[in-house]
PDB file of C-alpha atoms in Angstrom:
ATOM      1  CA  UNK V   1      70.972 129.889  96.079  1.00 46.00           C
ATOM      2  CA  UNK V   2      74.355 130.745  94.556  1.00 41.00           C
ATOM      3  CA  UNK V   3      75.961 130.538  97.988  1.00 45.00           C
ATOM      4  CA  UNK V   4      74.574 127.014  98.589  1.00 42.00           C
ATOM      5  CA  UNK V   5      75.800 125.877  95.142  1.00 37.00           C
ATOM      6  CA  UNK V   6      79.284 127.240  95.898  1.00 37.00           C
ATOM      7  CA  UNK V   7      79.311 125.487  99.288  1.00 36.00           C
ATOM      8  CA  UNK V   8      78.237 122.236  97.616  1.00 37.00           C
ATOM      9  CA  UNK V   9      80.979 122.473  94.965  1.00 35.00           C
ATOM     10  CA  UNK V  10      83.574 123.372  97.606  1.00 38.00           C
ATOM     11  CA  UNK V  11      82.458 120.377  99.669  1.00 37.00           C
ATOM     12  CA  UNK V  12      82.842 118.059  96.689  1.00 34.00           C
ATOM     13  CA  UNK V  13      86.329 119.384  96.013  1.00 35.00           C
ATOM     14  CA  UNK V  14      87.276 118.895  99.654  1.00 36.00           C
ATOM     15  CA  UNK V  15      86.348 115.203  99.601  1.00 36.00           C
ATOM     16  CA  UNK V  16      87.609 114.458  96.089  1.00 36.00           C
ATOM     17  CA  UNK V  17      90.695 112.244  96.106  1.00 38.00           C
ATOM     18  CA  UNK V  18      93.940 114.034  95.314  1.00 42.00           C
ATOM     19  CA  UNK V  19      95.550 110.956  93.765  1.00 46.00           C
ATOM     20  CA  UNK V  20      94.422 109.285  90.601  1.00 50.00           C
ATOM     21  CA  UNK V  21      93.227 105.750  91.302  1.00 49.00           C
ATOM     22  CA  UNK V  22      95.046 102.921  89.661  1.00 59.00           C
ATOM     23  CA  UNK V  23      92.581 101.535  87.130  1.00 66.00           C
ATOM     24  CA  UNK V  24      93.100  97.901  88.145  1.00 76.00           C
ATOM     25  CA  UNK V  25      92.439  98.416  91.892  1.00 80.00           C
ATOM     26  CA  UNK V  26      89.171  96.489  91.555  1.00 86.00           C
ATOM     27  CA  UNK V  27      91.312  93.377  90.976  1.00 90.00           C
ATOM     28  CA  UNK V  28      92.805  93.623  94.494  1.00 94.00           C
ATOM     29  CA  UNK V  29      93.590  91.595  96.453  1.00 96.00           C
ATOM     30  CA  UNK V  30      95.322  89.612  93.717  1.00 97.00           C
ATOM     31  CA  UNK V  31      96.553  86.194  94.844  1.00 97.00           C
ATOM     32  CA  UNK V  32      99.588  84.553  93.342  1.00 97.00           C
ATOM     33  CA  UNK V  33      99.998  80.864  92.638  1.00 97.00           C
ATOM     34  CA  UNK V  34     101.728  78.516  95.106  1.00 96.00           C
ATOM     35  CA  UNK V  35     105.482  78.710  94.552  1.00 95.00           C
ATOM     36  CA  UNK V  36     105.435  82.076  92.750  1.00 97.00           C
ATOM     37  CA  UNK V  37     107.837  84.792  93.846  1.00 97.00           C
ATOM     38  CA  UNK V  38     106.538  88.305  94.645  1.00 97.00           C
ATOM     39  CA  UNK V  39     108.023  89.637  91.392  1.00 97.00           C
ATOM     40  CA  UNK V  40     106.181  86.985  89.378  1.00 98.00           C
ATOM     41  CA  UNK V  41     102.874  87.968  91.002  1.00 98.00           C
ATOM     42  CA  UNK V  42     103.454  91.677  90.300  1.00 97.00           C
ATOM     43  CA  UNK V  43     104.475  91.007  86.689  1.00 97.00           C
ATOM     44  CA  UNK V  44     101.420  88.843  86.086  1.00 96.00           C
ATOM     45  CA  UNK V  45      99.166  91.538  87.562  1.00 96.00           C
ATOM     46  CA  UNK V  46     100.814  94.323  85.513  1.00 95.00           C
ATOM     47  CA  UNK V  47     101.093  92.374  82.270  1.00 94.00           C
ATOM     48  CA  UNK V  48      98.381  94.383  80.486  1.00 89.00           C
ATOM     49  CA  UNK V  49     100.311  97.597  81.297  1.00 90.00           C
ATOM     50  CA  UNK V  50     103.693  96.247  80.202  1.00 94.00           C
ATOM     51  CA  UNK V  51     102.829  95.261  76.657  1.00 93.00           C
ATOM     52  CA  UNK V  52     100.461  93.541  74.335  1.00 92.00           C
ATOM     53  CA  UNK V  53     100.931  90.657  71.910  1.00 92.00           C
ATOM     54  CA  UNK V  54     104.633  90.459  72.758  1.00 91.00           C
ATOM     55  CA  UNK V  55     105.203  94.149  71.939  1.00 94.00           C
ATOM     56  CA  UNK V  56     106.121  96.990  74.284  1.00 93.00           C
ATOM     57  CA  UNK V  57     106.620 100.741  73.899  1.00 93.00           C
ATOM     58  CA  UNK V  58     109.368 101.706  76.343  1.00 95.00           C
ATOM     59  CA  UNK V  59     113.155 101.720  76.195  1.00 96.00           C
ATOM     60  CA  UNK V  60     113.810 100.333  79.689  1.00 97.00           C
ATOM     61  CA  UNK V  61     111.946  98.335  82.323  1.00 97.00           C
ATOM     62  CA  UNK V  62     113.405  98.257  85.825  1.00 98.00           C
ATOM     63  CA  UNK V  63     112.168  95.939  88.566  1.00 98.00           C
ATOM     64  CA  UNK V  64     113.160  96.422  92.207  1.00 98.00           C
ATOM     65  CA  UNK V  65     112.140  94.086  95.018  1.00 96.00           C
ATOM     66  CA  UNK V  66     112.615  95.134  98.635  1.00 96.00           C
ATOM     67  CA  UNK V  67     111.749  93.672 102.005  1.00 94.00           C
ATOM     68  CA  UNK V  68     112.748  94.188 105.613  1.00 88.00           C
ATOM     69  CA  UNK V  69     115.503  91.925 106.982  1.00 85.00           C
ATOM     70  CA  UNK V  70     114.024  88.940 108.786  1.00 85.00           C
ATOM     71  CA  UNK V  71     110.505  89.916 107.705  1.00 82.00           C
ATOM     72  CA  UNK V  72     110.237  87.967 104.504  1.00 90.00           C
ATOM     73  CA  UNK V  73     106.455  87.637 104.644  1.00 95.00           C
ATOM     74  CA  UNK V  74     106.078  91.141 103.144  1.00 96.00           C
ATOM     75  CA  UNK V  75     107.631  92.580 100.006  1.00 97.00           C
ATOM     76  CA  UNK V  76     107.479  95.676  97.836  1.00 97.00           C
ATOM     77  CA  UNK V  77     107.981  95.567  94.099  1.00 98.00           C
ATOM     78  CA  UNK V  78     108.620  98.683  92.018  1.00 98.00           C
ATOM     79  CA  UNK V  79     108.337  98.550  88.225  1.00 98.00           C
ATOM     80  CA  UNK V  80     109.656 101.558  86.322  1.00 98.00           C
ATOM     81  CA  UNK V  81     109.091 102.012  82.593  1.00 97.00           C
ATOM     82  CA  UNK V  82     111.270 104.702  81.004  1.00 96.00           C
ATOM     83  CA  UNK V  83     111.772 106.002  77.487  1.00 95.00           C
ATOM     84  CA  UNK V  84     108.098 105.780  76.604  1.00 94.00           C
ATOM     85  CA  UNK V  85     106.825 106.512  73.126  1.00 91.00           C
ATOM     86  CA  UNK V  86     104.810 109.426  74.484  1.00 91.00           C
ATOM     87  CA  UNK V  87     105.448 113.104  73.914  1.00 91.00           C
ATOM     88  CA  UNK V  88     104.585 114.104  77.499  1.00 94.00           C
ATOM     89  CA  UNK V  89     105.364 111.114  79.759  1.00 95.00           C
ATOM     90  CA  UNK V  90     108.994 110.295  80.493  1.00 95.00           C
ATOM     91  CA  UNK V  91     108.331 107.382  82.817  1.00 96.00           C
ATOM     92  CA  UNK V  92     105.699 105.438  84.720  1.00 96.00           C
ATOM     93  CA  UNK V  93     106.370 103.909  88.135  1.00 97.00           C
ATOM     94  CA  UNK V  94     104.146 101.286  89.719  1.00 96.00           C
ATOM     95  CA  UNK V  95     104.580 100.182  93.329  1.00 97.00           C
ATOM     96  CA  UNK V  96     103.142  96.915  94.566  1.00 97.00           C
ATOM     97  CA  UNK V  97     102.752  95.862  98.217  1.00 97.00           C
ATOM     98  CA  UNK V  98     102.531  92.110  98.810  1.00 98.00           C
ATOM     99  CA  UNK V  99     102.180  89.820 101.795  1.00 97.00           C
ATOM    100  CA  UNK V 100     102.686  86.067 102.116  1.00 96.00           C
ATOM    101  CA  UNK V 101     100.229  83.734 103.786  1.00 93.00           C
ATOM    102  CA  UNK V 102     100.186  79.950 103.525  1.00 92.00           C
ATOM    103  CA  UNK V 103     102.972  79.919 100.888  1.00 92.00           C
ATOM    104  CA  UNK V 104     101.067  82.272  98.551  1.00 97.00           C
ATOM    105  CA  UNK V 105     101.998  85.891  97.832  1.00 98.00           C
ATOM    106  CA  UNK V 106      99.029  88.249  97.608  1.00 98.00           C
ATOM    107  CA  UNK V 107      99.138  91.706  96.087  1.00 97.00           C
ATOM    108  CA  UNK V 108      97.407  94.070  98.530  1.00 97.00           C
ATOM    109  CA  UNK V 109      98.019  97.589  97.160  1.00 96.00           C
ATOM    110  CA  UNK V 110      99.150  99.289  93.958  1.00 95.00           C
ATOM    111  CA  UNK V 111     100.133 102.907  93.365  1.00 94.00           C
ATOM    112  CA  UNK V 112     101.163 104.510  90.113  1.00 94.00           C
ATOM    113  CA  UNK V 113     102.906 107.802  89.424  1.00 94.00           C
ATOM    114  CA  UNK V 114     104.398 109.607  86.457  1.00 96.00           C
ATOM    115  CA  UNK V 115     107.543 111.472  85.434  1.00 96.00           C
ATOM    116  CA  UNK V 116     106.875 114.170  82.828  1.00 95.00           C
ATOM    117  CA  UNK V 117     109.050 115.408  79.982  1.00 93.00           C
ATOM    118  CA  UNK V 118     107.937 118.984  80.610  1.00 91.00           C
ATOM    119  CA  UNK V 119     106.244 120.872  83.402  1.00 88.00           C
ATOM    120  CA  UNK V 120     106.711 119.440  86.876  1.00 89.00           C
ATOM    121  CA  UNK V 121     109.962 117.858  87.993  1.00 91.00           C
ATOM    122  CA  UNK V 122     110.201 114.457  89.638  1.00 93.00           C
ATOM    123  CA  UNK V 123     107.398 111.944  90.087  1.00 95.00           C
ATOM    124  CA  UNK V 124     103.775 112.954  90.561  1.00 95.00           C
ATOM    125  CA  UNK V 125     100.437 111.232  90.987  1.00 91.00           C
ATOM    126  CA  UNK V 126      98.624 113.217  88.317  1.00 90.00           C
ATOM    127  CA  UNK V 127      99.108 112.232  84.673  1.00 88.00           C
ATOM    128  CA  UNK V 128     101.399 114.470  82.647  1.00 91.00           C
ATOM    129  CA  UNK V 129      99.970 117.424  80.722  1.00 88.00           C
TER     130      UNK V 129
END
């Protein structure tokens, strides 16, 4: 009995995702409005994470848009919030993958990772301790 319980728990751990899911993934795909730029679509999608009622709690917000030369129907947007009012999180980075069809940019995938003030170095998928 104990052996079968251990096998069951080990099996659950083996199939459990290693990355924390972005809480807004259920909103994907997220279509932009005609004429919007990829950055505008990403900012509109992330608005609830960036602030509330015109207030925000980070010292710096960086936005980076990249695409491949001559392949301007796909774009990546990276939003980095640094200087957070949090005793454990130094920064939060969100990456958005978009594609363009019929003059509308659609957000297809979002990932989020964290930079901690203590503990691990660099960016990681798990929230900071």
